[in-house]
Coordinates of C-alpha atoms in Angstrom, one line a residue:
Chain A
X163 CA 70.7 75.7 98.2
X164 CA 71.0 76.8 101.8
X165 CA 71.5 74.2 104.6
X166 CA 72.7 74.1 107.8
X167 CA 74.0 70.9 109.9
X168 CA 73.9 70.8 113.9
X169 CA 76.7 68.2 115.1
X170 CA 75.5 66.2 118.1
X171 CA 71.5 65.7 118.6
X172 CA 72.4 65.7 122.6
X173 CA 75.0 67.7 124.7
X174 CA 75.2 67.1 128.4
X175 CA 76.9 69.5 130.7
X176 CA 77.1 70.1 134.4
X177 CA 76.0 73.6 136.1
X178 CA 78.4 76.0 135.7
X179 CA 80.5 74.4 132.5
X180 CA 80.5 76.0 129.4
X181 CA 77.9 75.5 126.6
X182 CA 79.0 75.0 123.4
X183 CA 76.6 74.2 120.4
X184 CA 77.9 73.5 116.7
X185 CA 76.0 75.0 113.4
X186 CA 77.7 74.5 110.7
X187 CA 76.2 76.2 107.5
X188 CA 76.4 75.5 103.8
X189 CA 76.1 78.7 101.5
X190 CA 77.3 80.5 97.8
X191 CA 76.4 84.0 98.9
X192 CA 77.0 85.2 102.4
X193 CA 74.0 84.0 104.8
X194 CA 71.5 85.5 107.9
X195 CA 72.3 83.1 110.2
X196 CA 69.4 82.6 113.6
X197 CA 69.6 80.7 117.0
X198 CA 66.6 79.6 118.6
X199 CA 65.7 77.7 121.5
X200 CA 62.3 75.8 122.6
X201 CA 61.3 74.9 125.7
X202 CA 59.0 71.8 125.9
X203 CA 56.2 72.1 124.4
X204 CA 56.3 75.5 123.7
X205 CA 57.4 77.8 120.6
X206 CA 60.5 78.8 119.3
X207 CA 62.3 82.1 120.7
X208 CA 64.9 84.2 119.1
X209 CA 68.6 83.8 121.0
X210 CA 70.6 86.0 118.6
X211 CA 71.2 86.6 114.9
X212 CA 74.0 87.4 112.3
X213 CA 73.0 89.5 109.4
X214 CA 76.4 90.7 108.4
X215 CA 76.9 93.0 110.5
X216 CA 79.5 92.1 113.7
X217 CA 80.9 88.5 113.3
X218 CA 80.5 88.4 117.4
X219 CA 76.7 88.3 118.5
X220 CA 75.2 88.4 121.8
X221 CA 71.7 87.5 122.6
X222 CA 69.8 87.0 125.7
X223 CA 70.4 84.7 128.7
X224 CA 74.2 85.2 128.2
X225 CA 74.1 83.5 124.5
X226 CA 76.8 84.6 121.7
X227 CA 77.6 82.8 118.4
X228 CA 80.7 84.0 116.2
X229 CA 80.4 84.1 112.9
X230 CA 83.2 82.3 111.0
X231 CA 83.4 82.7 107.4
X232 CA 86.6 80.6 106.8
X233 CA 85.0 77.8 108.6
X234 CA 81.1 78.3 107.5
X235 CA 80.5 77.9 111.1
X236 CA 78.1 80.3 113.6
X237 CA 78.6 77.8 117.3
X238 CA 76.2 78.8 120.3
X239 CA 78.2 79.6 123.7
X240 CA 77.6 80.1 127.1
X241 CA 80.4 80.5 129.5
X242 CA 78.6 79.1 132.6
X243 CA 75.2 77.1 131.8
X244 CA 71.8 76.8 134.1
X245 CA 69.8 74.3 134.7
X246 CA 67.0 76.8 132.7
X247 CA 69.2 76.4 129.6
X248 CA 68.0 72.8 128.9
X249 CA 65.7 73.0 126.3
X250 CA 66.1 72.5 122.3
X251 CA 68.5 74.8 120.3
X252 CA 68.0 75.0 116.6
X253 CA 70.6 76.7 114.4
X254 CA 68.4 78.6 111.2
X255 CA 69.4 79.7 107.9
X256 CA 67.8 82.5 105.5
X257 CA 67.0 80.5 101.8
X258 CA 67.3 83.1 99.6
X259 CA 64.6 81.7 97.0
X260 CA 62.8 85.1 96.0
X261 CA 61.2 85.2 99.3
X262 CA 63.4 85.1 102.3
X263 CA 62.3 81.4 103.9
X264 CA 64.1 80.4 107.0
X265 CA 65.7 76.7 106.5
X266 CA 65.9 75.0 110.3
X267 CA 68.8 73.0 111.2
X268 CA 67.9 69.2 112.9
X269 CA 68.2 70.9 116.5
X270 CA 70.7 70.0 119.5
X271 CA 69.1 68.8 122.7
X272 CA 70.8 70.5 126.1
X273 CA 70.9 68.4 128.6
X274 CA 72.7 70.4 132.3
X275 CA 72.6 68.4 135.2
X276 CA 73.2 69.7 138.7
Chain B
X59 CA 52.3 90.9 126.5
X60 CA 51.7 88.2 124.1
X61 CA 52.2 89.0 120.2
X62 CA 51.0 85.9 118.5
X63 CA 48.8 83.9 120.4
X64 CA 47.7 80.4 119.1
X65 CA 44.5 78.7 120.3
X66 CA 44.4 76.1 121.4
X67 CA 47.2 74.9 123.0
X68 CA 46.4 71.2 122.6
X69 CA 44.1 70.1 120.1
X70 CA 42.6 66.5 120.2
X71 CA 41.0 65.3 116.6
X72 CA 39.4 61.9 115.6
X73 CA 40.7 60.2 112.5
X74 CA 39.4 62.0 109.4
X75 CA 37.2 64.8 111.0
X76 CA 38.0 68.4 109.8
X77 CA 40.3 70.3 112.3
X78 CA 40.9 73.9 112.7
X79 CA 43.9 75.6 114.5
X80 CA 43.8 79.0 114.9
X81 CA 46.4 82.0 115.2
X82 CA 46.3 85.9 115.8
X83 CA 49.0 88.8 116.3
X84 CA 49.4 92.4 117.9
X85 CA 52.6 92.9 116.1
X86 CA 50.9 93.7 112.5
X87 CA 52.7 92.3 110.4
X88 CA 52.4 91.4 107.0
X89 CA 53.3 88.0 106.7
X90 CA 52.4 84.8 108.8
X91 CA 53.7 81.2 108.7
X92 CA 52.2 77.6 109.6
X93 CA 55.2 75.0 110.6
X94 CA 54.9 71.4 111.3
X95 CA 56.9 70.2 113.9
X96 CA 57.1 66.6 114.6
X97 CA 59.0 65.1 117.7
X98 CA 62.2 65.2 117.7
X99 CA 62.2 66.9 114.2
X100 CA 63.2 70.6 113.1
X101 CA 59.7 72.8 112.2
X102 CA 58.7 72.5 108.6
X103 CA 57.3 75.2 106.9
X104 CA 54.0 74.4 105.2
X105 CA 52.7 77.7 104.0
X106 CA 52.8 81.2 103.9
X107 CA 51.3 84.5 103.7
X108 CA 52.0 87.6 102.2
X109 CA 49.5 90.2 103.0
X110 CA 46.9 88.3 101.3
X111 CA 48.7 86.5 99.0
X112 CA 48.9 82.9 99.7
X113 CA 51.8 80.7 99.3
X114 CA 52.0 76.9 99.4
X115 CA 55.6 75.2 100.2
X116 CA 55.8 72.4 97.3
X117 CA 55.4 69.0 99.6
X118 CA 52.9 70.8 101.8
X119 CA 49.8 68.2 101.4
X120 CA 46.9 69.2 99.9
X121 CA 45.0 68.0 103.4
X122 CA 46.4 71.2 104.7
X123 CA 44.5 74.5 103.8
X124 CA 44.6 78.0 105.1
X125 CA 42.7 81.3 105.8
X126 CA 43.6 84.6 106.6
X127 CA 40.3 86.9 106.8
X128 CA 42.5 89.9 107.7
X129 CA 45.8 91.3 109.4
X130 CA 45.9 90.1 112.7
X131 CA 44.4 86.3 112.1
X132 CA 45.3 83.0 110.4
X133 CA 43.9 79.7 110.4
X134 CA 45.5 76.6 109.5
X135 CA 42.5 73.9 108.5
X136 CA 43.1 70.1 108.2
X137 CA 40.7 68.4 106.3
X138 CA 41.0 64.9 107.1
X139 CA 43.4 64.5 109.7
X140 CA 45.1 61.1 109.3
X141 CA 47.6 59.6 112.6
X142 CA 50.4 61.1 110.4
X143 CA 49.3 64.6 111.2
X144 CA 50.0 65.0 114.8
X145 CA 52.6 67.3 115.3
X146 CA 53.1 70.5 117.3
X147 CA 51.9 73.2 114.7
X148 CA 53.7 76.5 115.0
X149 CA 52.7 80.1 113.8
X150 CA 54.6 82.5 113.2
X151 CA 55.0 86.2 111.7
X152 CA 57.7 88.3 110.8
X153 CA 57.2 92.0 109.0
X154 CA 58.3 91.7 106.2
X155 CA 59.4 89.0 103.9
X156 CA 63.1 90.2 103.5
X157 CA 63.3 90.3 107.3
X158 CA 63.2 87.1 108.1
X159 CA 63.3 87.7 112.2
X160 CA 60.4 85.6 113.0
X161 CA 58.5 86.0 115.6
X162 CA 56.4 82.0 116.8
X163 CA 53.8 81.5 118.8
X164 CA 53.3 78.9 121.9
X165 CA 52.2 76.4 119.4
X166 CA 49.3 73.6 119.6
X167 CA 49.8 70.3 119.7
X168 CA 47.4 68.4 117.7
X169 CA 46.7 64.5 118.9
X170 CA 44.8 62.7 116.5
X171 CA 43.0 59.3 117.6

């Protein structure tokens, strides 16, 4: 089965410092792999995804994630976060189980302080 | 600009009293999704649709029920809501079921007293 594990419920960064989120996945056939954030009380928007195409993604708001096959690892950057980055980042995994059902990670928690 | 709207935004329910959350879309796609979120917790898929087909995840309690008269709208009905149910409830759609790009709405947050 499909999983994917997000090390660290909380990250804390200052302005400016560079964002770094960890998703780690766990799959027997090669993955699509999702980032999404949420804001507070609102719904989840698509950052970027990997569908085996590039290993190096970009999304919006300055977001990339490199796919790493020899470490089953797709990590969220930013080189230089805003204070409009704090919200909650889940990493997602396709389940391949006849239909195509996304599995989310537990979610990491940005925290950028001035 | 809005391609799938959820109404309402907050939901207030008494213990055990029927609840309905509602959903609709611009995008026209063929499949929509009810998730439970609860704090601090990744979204939970409950169910499903394909076109009309209906698909119910395993665990999903039978409390939850859904409708989906047509394309563009989906309902996600709680028939006796118990202080376990409040959550943020999240719809979602995506076109197809192999393209898994799924797009949510705003979500409503359901308090049950």
């Amino acid at each position: 089965a499909q999983s994917v594990t997000q090390l660290g419920s909380h990250v804390s960064v200052s302005e400016g410092a560079l964002v770094l989120l960890r998703c780690n996945y766990s799959s027997s056939v090669p993955p699509y792999l999702f980032w999404y954030v949420q804001y507070p009380n609102q719904g989840l928007q698509l950052l970027l995804k990997y569908t085996s195409a590039a290993t190096l993604v970009k999304g919006i708001n300055g977001f990339e994630a490199e796919f790493k096959k020899s470490e089953t690892s797709f990590h969220l950057t930013k080189p230089s976060a805003h204070m409009s980055d704090a919200a909650e980042y889940f990493c997602a995994v396709v389940m391949n189980t006849g239909f195509q059902k996304l599995v989310f990670g537990t979610g990491t928690r940005l925290l950028v302080s001035p | 600009d809005a391609m799938v709207i959820q109404n309402p935004r907050y939901q207030v329910t008494q213990f055990g009293k029927p609840v309905t959350l509602s959903c609709s879309q611009t995008l026209n796609h063929n499949v929509m999704y009810w998730y439970q979120q609860k704090s601090s917790q990744a979204p939970k898929l409950l169910f499903h649709y394909y076109d009309k087909d209906f698909n119910n995840e395993a665990d999903t309690p039978d409390n939850f029920q859904s409708r989906r008269p047509n394309t563009s709208f989906c309902f996600l009905d709680i028939r006796s809501p118990g202080l376990g149910d409040a959550a943020m409830y999240l719809c979602a759609t995506s076109r197809d079921i192999v393209n898994t790009e799924a797009f949510f709405g705003q979500g409503t947050r359901l308090t049950v007293v």
